[in-house]
mmCIF file of C-alpha atoms in Angstrom:
data_model
loop_
_atom_site.group_PDB
_atom_site.id
_atom_site.type_symbol
_atom_site.label_atom_id
_atom_site.label_comp_id
_atom_site.label_asym_id
_atom_site.label_seq_id
_atom_site.Cartn_x
_atom_site.Cartn_y
_atom_site.Cartn_z
ATOM 1 C CA UNK R 19 6.690 -19.192 9.492
ATOM 2 C CA UNK R 20 8.490 -20.919 6.691
ATOM 3 C CA UNK R 21 5.791 -19.740 4.610
ATOM 4 C CA UNK R 22 6.138 -16.294 5.149
ATOM 5 C CA UNK R 23 9.797 -16.700 4.829
ATOM 6 C CA UNK R 24 9.068 -18.464 1.510
ATOM 7 C CA UNK R 25 7.136 -15.000 0.346
ATOM 8 C CA UNK R 26 9.729 -12.820 1.390
ATOM 9 C CA UNK R 27 12.274 -14.994 -0.600
ATOM 10 C CA UNK R 28 9.951 -14.784 -3.532
ATOM 11 C CA UNK R 29 9.977 -10.845 -3.441
ATOM 12 C CA UNK R 30 14.065 -10.635 -2.834
ATOM 13 C CA UNK R 31 14.676 -13.181 -5.645
ATOM 14 C CA UNK R 32 12.036 -12.584 -8.030
ATOM 15 C CA UNK R 33 9.211 -10.181 -7.784
ATOM 16 C CA UNK R 34 11.179 -6.983 -7.033
ATOM 17 C CA UNK R 35 13.386 -7.576 -10.006
ATOM 18 C CA UNK R 36 10.236 -8.427 -12.242
ATOM 19 C CA UNK R 37 8.548 -5.227 -10.980
ATOM 20 C CA UNK R 38 11.567 -3.315 -12.040
ATOM 21 C CA UNK R 39 11.388 -4.754 -15.482
ATOM 22 C CA UNK R 40 7.651 -3.600 -16.437
ATOM 23 C CA UNK R 41 8.207 -0.157 -14.801
ATOM 24 C CA UNK R 42 7.145 -0.660 -11.353
ATOM 25 C CA UNK R 43 9.233 1.175 -8.798
ATOM 26 C CA UNK R 44 9.287 -0.164 -5.373
ATOM 27 C CA UNK R 45 9.446 2.616 -2.784
ATOM 28 C CA UNK R 46 9.290 0.264 0.127
ATOM 29 C CA UNK R 47 8.511 -3.200 1.604
ATOM 30 C CA UNK R 48 7.249 -3.647 5.325
ATOM 31 C CA UNK R 49 5.760 -6.224 7.570
ATOM 32 C CA UNK R 50 3.515 -5.588 10.253
ATOM 33 C CA UNK R 51 4.766 -5.698 14.016
ATOM 34 C CA UNK R 52 1.537 -5.684 15.782
ATOM 35 C CA UNK R 53 -1.310 -7.916 15.682
ATOM 36 C CA UNK R 54 -2.132 -11.503 15.321
ATOM 37 C CA UNK R 55 0.249 -14.011 13.763
ATOM 38 C CA UNK R 56 -1.840 -14.081 10.973
ATOM 39 C CA UNK R 57 -2.046 -10.395 10.349
ATOM 40 C CA UNK R 58 1.734 -10.177 11.263
ATOM 41 C CA UNK R 59 2.524 -12.576 8.022
ATOM 42 C CA UNK R 60 1.780 -10.073 5.482
ATOM 43 C CA UNK R 61 3.999 -7.938 3.230
ATOM 44 C CA UNK R 62 2.993 -4.311 2.689
ATOM 45 C CA UNK R 63 4.676 -2.294 -0.164
ATOM 46 C CA UNK R 64 4.336 0.737 -2.198
ATOM 47 C CA UNK R 65 4.849 0.772 -6.187
ATOM 48 C CA UNK R 66 5.101 3.972 -7.913
ATOM 49 C CA UNK R 67 3.551 4.099 -11.583
ATOM 50 C CA UNK R 68 3.599 7.134 -14.241
ATOM 51 C CA UNK R 69 -0.175 7.139 -14.382
ATOM 52 C CA UNK R 70 -3.177 5.043 -13.630
ATOM 53 C CA UNK R 71 -3.438 3.514 -17.062
ATOM 54 C CA UNK R 72 0.196 3.117 -16.992
ATOM 55 C CA UNK R 73 -0.127 1.183 -13.422
ATOM 56 C CA UNK R 74 -2.748 -1.465 -15.495
ATOM 57 C CA UNK R 75 -0.235 -1.835 -18.570
ATOM 58 C CA UNK R 76 2.149 -2.481 -15.759
ATOM 59 C CA UNK R 77 0.344 -4.760 -13.966
ATOM 60 C CA UNK R 78 -0.800 -6.607 -17.115
ATOM 61 C CA UNK R 79 2.842 -7.075 -18.566
ATOM 62 C CA UNK R 80 3.833 -8.088 -15.109
ATOM 63 C CA UNK R 81 1.007 -11.080 -14.637
ATOM 64 C CA UNK R 82 1.669 -12.087 -18.209
ATOM 65 C CA UNK R 83 5.573 -12.109 -17.949
ATOM 66 C CA UNK R 84 6.863 -15.689 -18.741
ATOM 67 C CA UNK R 85 9.484 -15.651 -15.732
ATOM 68 C CA UNK R 86 6.686 -14.619 -13.042
ATOM 69 C CA UNK R 87 4.604 -17.426 -14.669
ATOM 70 C CA UNK R 88 7.377 -20.250 -14.080
ATOM 71 C CA UNK R 89 8.064 -18.627 -10.776
ATOM 72 C CA UNK R 90 4.472 -19.308 -9.487
ATOM 73 C CA UNK R 91 4.821 -22.580 -10.580
ATOM 74 C CA UNK R 92 8.005 -23.104 -8.542
ATOM 75 C CA UNK R 93 6.964 -25.837 -5.671
ATOM 76 C CA UNK R 94 8.429 -23.870 -2.895
ATOM 77 C CA UNK R 95 6.194 -20.715 -4.268
ATOM 78 C CA UNK R 96 2.823 -22.333 -4.593
ATOM 79 C CA UNK R 97 -0.057 -21.883 -2.453
ATOM 80 C CA UNK R 98 1.694 -18.935 -0.374
ATOM 81 C CA UNK R 99 -0.824 -16.698 -0.239
ATOM 82 C CA UNK R 100 -4.142 -17.354 2.283
ATOM 83 C CA UNK R 101 -5.991 -14.551 0.797
ATOM 84 C CA UNK R 102 -6.111 -12.675 -2.379
ATOM 85 C CA UNK R 103 -3.956 -9.334 -2.263
ATOM 86 C CA UNK R 104 -5.843 -6.096 -1.799
ATOM 87 C CA UNK R 105 -4.474 -2.598 -3.479
ATOM 88 C CA UNK R 106 -5.439 1.115 -3.617
ATOM 89 C CA UNK R 107 -4.035 3.235 -6.071
ATOM 90 C CA UNK R 108 -3.023 6.664 -4.634
ATOM 91 C CA UNK R 109 -2.188 9.984 -5.625
ATOM 92 C CA UNK R 110 0.963 11.801 -3.869
ATOM 93 C CA UNK R 111 -0.456 14.975 -2.423
ATOM 94 C CA UNK R 112 1.170 18.380 -3.295
ATOM 95 C CA UNK R 113 2.768 19.262 -0.051
ATOM 96 C CA UNK R 114 3.852 15.527 0.617
ATOM 97 C CA UNK R 115 6.669 16.762 -2.286
ATOM 98 C CA UNK R 116 8.805 18.914 -0.046
ATOM 99 C CA UNK R 117 9.637 15.994 2.312
ATOM 100 C CA UNK R 118 12.874 14.032 1.627
ATOM 101 C CA UNK R 119 11.357 10.492 1.547
ATOM 102 C CA UNK R 120 12.613 8.193 4.135
ATOM 103 C CA UNK R 121 11.671 5.156 2.202
ATOM 104 C CA UNK R 122 15.307 3.899 2.297
ATOM 105 C CA UNK R 123 15.657 3.693 6.060
ATOM 106 C CA UNK R 124 15.698 0.127 7.425
ATOM 107 C CA UNK R 125 16.084 1.611 11.132
ATOM 108 C CA UNK R 126 12.947 2.267 13.339
ATOM 109 C CA UNK R 127 9.443 1.912 12.759
ATOM 110 C CA UNK R 128 6.908 3.338 10.265
ATOM 111 C CA UNK R 129 3.389 4.232 10.660
ATOM 112 C CA UNK R 130 0.673 3.859 8.013
ATOM 113 C CA UNK R 131 -2.138 5.988 8.824
ATOM 114 C CA UNK R 132 -5.418 6.051 7.297
ATOM 115 C CA UNK R 133 -8.463 9.103 8.003
ATOM 116 C CA UNK R 134 -11.761 8.938 6.496
ATOM 117 C CA UNK R 135 -13.460 12.647 6.980
ATOM 118 C CA UNK R 136 -16.901 13.466 7.231
ATOM 119 C CA UNK R 137 -18.549 14.779 3.840
ATOM 120 C CA UNK R 138 -16.647 17.959 2.531
ATOM 121 C CA UNK R 139 -14.173 17.925 4.841
ATOM 122 C CA UNK R 140 -11.079 16.295 3.295
ATOM 123 C CA UNK R 141 -9.609 19.473 2.087
ATOM 124 C CA UNK R 142 -9.858 21.129 5.473
ATOM 125 C CA UNK R 143 -7.878 18.178 6.618
ATOM 126 C CA UNK R 144 -5.332 18.289 4.277
ATOM 127 C CA UNK R 145 -4.846 22.108 4.976
ATOM 128 C CA UNK R 146 -4.389 21.307 8.547
ATOM 129 C CA UNK R 147 -1.849 18.890 7.498
ATOM 130 C CA UNK R 148 0.200 21.365 4.994
ATOM 131 C CA UNK R 149 0.143 24.364 7.078
ATOM 132 C CA UNK R 150 0.243 23.022 10.835
ATOM 133 C CA UNK R 151 0.472 19.344 11.553
ATOM 134 C CA UNK R 152 3.433 18.230 9.444
ATOM 135 C CA UNK R 153 5.488 20.868 11.067
ATOM 136 C CA UNK R 154 4.371 19.703 14.585
ATOM 137 C CA UNK R 155 5.434 16.391 14.024
ATOM 138 C CA UNK R 156 9.123 17.280 13.285
ATOM 139 C CA UNK R 157 8.803 18.999 16.537
ATOM 140 C CA UNK R 158 7.825 15.919 18.181
ATOM 141 C CA UNK R 159 10.060 13.465 16.564
ATOM 142 C CA UNK R 160 8.120 12.297 13.866
ATOM 143 C CA UNK R 161 9.637 11.740 10.540
ATOM 144 C CA UNK R 162 7.395 12.745 7.625
ATOM 145 C CA UNK R 163 7.676 10.410 4.887
ATOM 146 C CA UNK R 164 4.667 10.764 2.209
ATOM 147 C CA UNK R 165 1.023 11.651 2.031
ATOM 148 C CA UNK R 166 -1.321 10.267 -0.591
ATOM 149 C CA UNK R 167 -5.384 10.644 -1.572
ATOM 150 C CA UNK R 168 -6.712 7.854 -3.213
ATOM 151 C CA UNK R 169 -7.242 7.726 -6.859
ATOM 152 C CA UNK R 170 -10.660 6.341 -7.053
ATOM 153 C CA UNK R 171 -14.066 7.191 -5.867
ATOM 154 C CA UNK R 172 -15.385 7.216 -2.969
ATOM 155 C CA UNK R 173 -12.271 7.293 -1.246
ATOM 156 C CA UNK R 174 -11.010 10.186 -3.219
ATOM 157 C CA UNK R 175 -13.632 12.155 -1.753
ATOM 158 C CA UNK R 176 -13.158 11.642 1.923
ATOM 159 C CA UNK R 177 -9.762 9.800 2.524
ATOM 160 C CA UNK R 178 -6.074 10.665 3.394
ATOM 161 C CA UNK R 179 -3.687 8.291 3.592
ATOM 162 C CA UNK R 180 -0.015 8.955 5.108
ATOM 163 C CA UNK R 181 3.176 7.500 6.499
ATOM 164 C CA UNK R 182 5.458 8.575 9.238
ATOM 165 C CA UNK R 183 8.515 7.036 10.757
ATOM 166 C CA UNK R 184 9.327 6.920 14.496
ATOM 167 C CA UNK R 185 12.925 5.960 15.952
ATOM 168 C CA UNK R 186 11.133 2.806 17.660
ATOM 169 C CA UNK R 187 7.938 1.779 18.814
ATOM 170 C CA UNK R 188 8.040 2.789 22.266
ATOM 171 C CA UNK R 189 9.474 6.271 21.145
ATOM 172 C CA UNK R 190 6.154 6.239 18.665
ATOM 173 C CA UNK R 191 3.840 6.233 21.775
ATOM 174 C CA UNK R 192 5.903 9.005 23.370
ATOM 175 C CA UNK R 193 5.976 11.116 20.261
ATOM 176 C CA UNK R 194 1.935 11.020 20.057
ATOM 177 C CA UNK R 195 1.855 11.536 23.841
ATOM 178 C CA UNK R 196 3.618 14.413 23.317
ATOM 179 C CA UNK R 197 2.316 15.587 20.280
ATOM 180 C CA UNK R 198 -1.475 15.295 21.102
ATOM 181 C CA UNK R 199 -0.483 17.278 24.446
ATOM 182 C CA UNK R 200 1.142 20.164 23.009
ATOM 183 C CA UNK R 201 -0.860 23.299 23.342
ATOM 184 C CA UNK R 202 -0.091 24.884 19.860
ATOM 185 C CA UNK R 203 -1.604 21.583 18.508
ATOM 186 C CA UNK R 204 -4.792 21.881 20.855
ATOM 187 C CA UNK R 205 -5.274 25.085 19.479
ATOM 188 C CA UNK R 206 -4.930 24.305 15.730
ATOM 189 C CA UNK R 207 -7.168 21.197 16.346
ATOM 190 C CA UNK R 208 -10.015 22.985 17.716
ATOM 191 C CA UNK R 209 -9.622 25.818 15.129
ATOM 192 C CA UNK R 210 -10.088 23.657 12.177
ATOM 193 C CA UNK R 211 -13.296 21.941 13.380
ATOM 194 C CA UNK R 212 -15.154 25.278 14.286
ATOM 195 C CA UNK R 213 -17.512 24.247 11.898
ATOM 196 C CA UNK R 214 -17.892 20.380 12.639
ATOM 197 C CA UNK R 215 -15.638 17.802 13.061
ATOM 198 C CA UNK R 216 -13.473 16.757 10.283
ATOM 199 C CA UNK R 217 -13.150 12.956 10.843
ATOM 200 C CA UNK R 218 -15.902 10.493 10.348
ATOM 201 C CA UNK R 219 -14.358 7.882 12.810
ATOM 202 C CA UNK R 220 -10.866 7.510 14.510
ATOM 203 C CA UNK R 221 -7.927 6.969 12.234
ATOM 204 C CA UNK R 222 -6.669 3.645 11.333
ATOM 205 C CA UNK R 223 -2.954 2.681 11.895
ATOM 206 C CA UNK R 224 -0.732 0.146 11.369
ATOM 207 C CA UNK R 225 2.908 -0.103 12.761
ATOM 208 C CA UNK R 226 5.556 -1.458 10.018
ATOM 209 C CA UNK R 227 9.014 -2.830 10.118
ATOM 210 C CA UNK R 228 11.356 -2.105 6.957
ATOM 211 C CA UNK R 229 12.319 -5.541 4.897
ATOM 212 C CA UNK R 230 15.501 -5.161 3.184
ATOM 213 C CA UNK R 231 14.205 -6.679 -0.249
ATOM 214 C CA UNK R 232 14.438 -4.031 -2.824
ATOM 215 C CA UNK R 233 18.022 -2.734 -4.169
ATOM 216 C CA UNK R 234 15.845 -0.170 -5.733
ATOM 217 C CA UNK R 235 14.129 0.980 -2.403
ATOM 218 C CA UNK R 236 17.644 0.538 -0.678
ATOM 219 C CA UNK R 237 20.464 1.496 -2.524
ATOM 220 C CA UNK R 238 24.038 -0.295 -1.803
ATOM 221 C CA UNK R 239 21.820 -3.137 0.499
#
């Protein structure tokens, strides 16, 4: 556990500030609430870049930053990671822009969900979210945060990634139960799949608790 706390300290005292220096805006930092001890000792975060090329340039400047290289060499931070970080580049979906992002909320629980579609069904899935699902989420106490499409192939053709927020973990299960039992949702779901199922497999989900690391993401904290 100490090593995970050291990782959080590195983000709080150094990483986030050096991100900002190289035009990487942290939208939020979270830790998983469920799973094994190892699975919960992770930091999940979202960075905003001006473009895909800009992201490449930003990361290049970040990794070559002299202060960052010195941070990595500090005894307390050596060998922190058990495995190499994974990343995915995403673009915000157009209907996501209408939501007032709740990235700065330090209470509640966030839920990150990934949908993998059957071939040719991503547009229909996004249309269902744009026209119906997001509104029904609000009806059932689910806060829309952001919706993305992966930038790179093949995920760009078949994947939807989104983040929502609940008041707490128990409320999340209640929200989903009432949502799935809503007659309007059942009607919309059936109608949207009259030409075949939209999803290749059940959605993947991970529940996350927000971390108060970034002064940029959490003003005044």
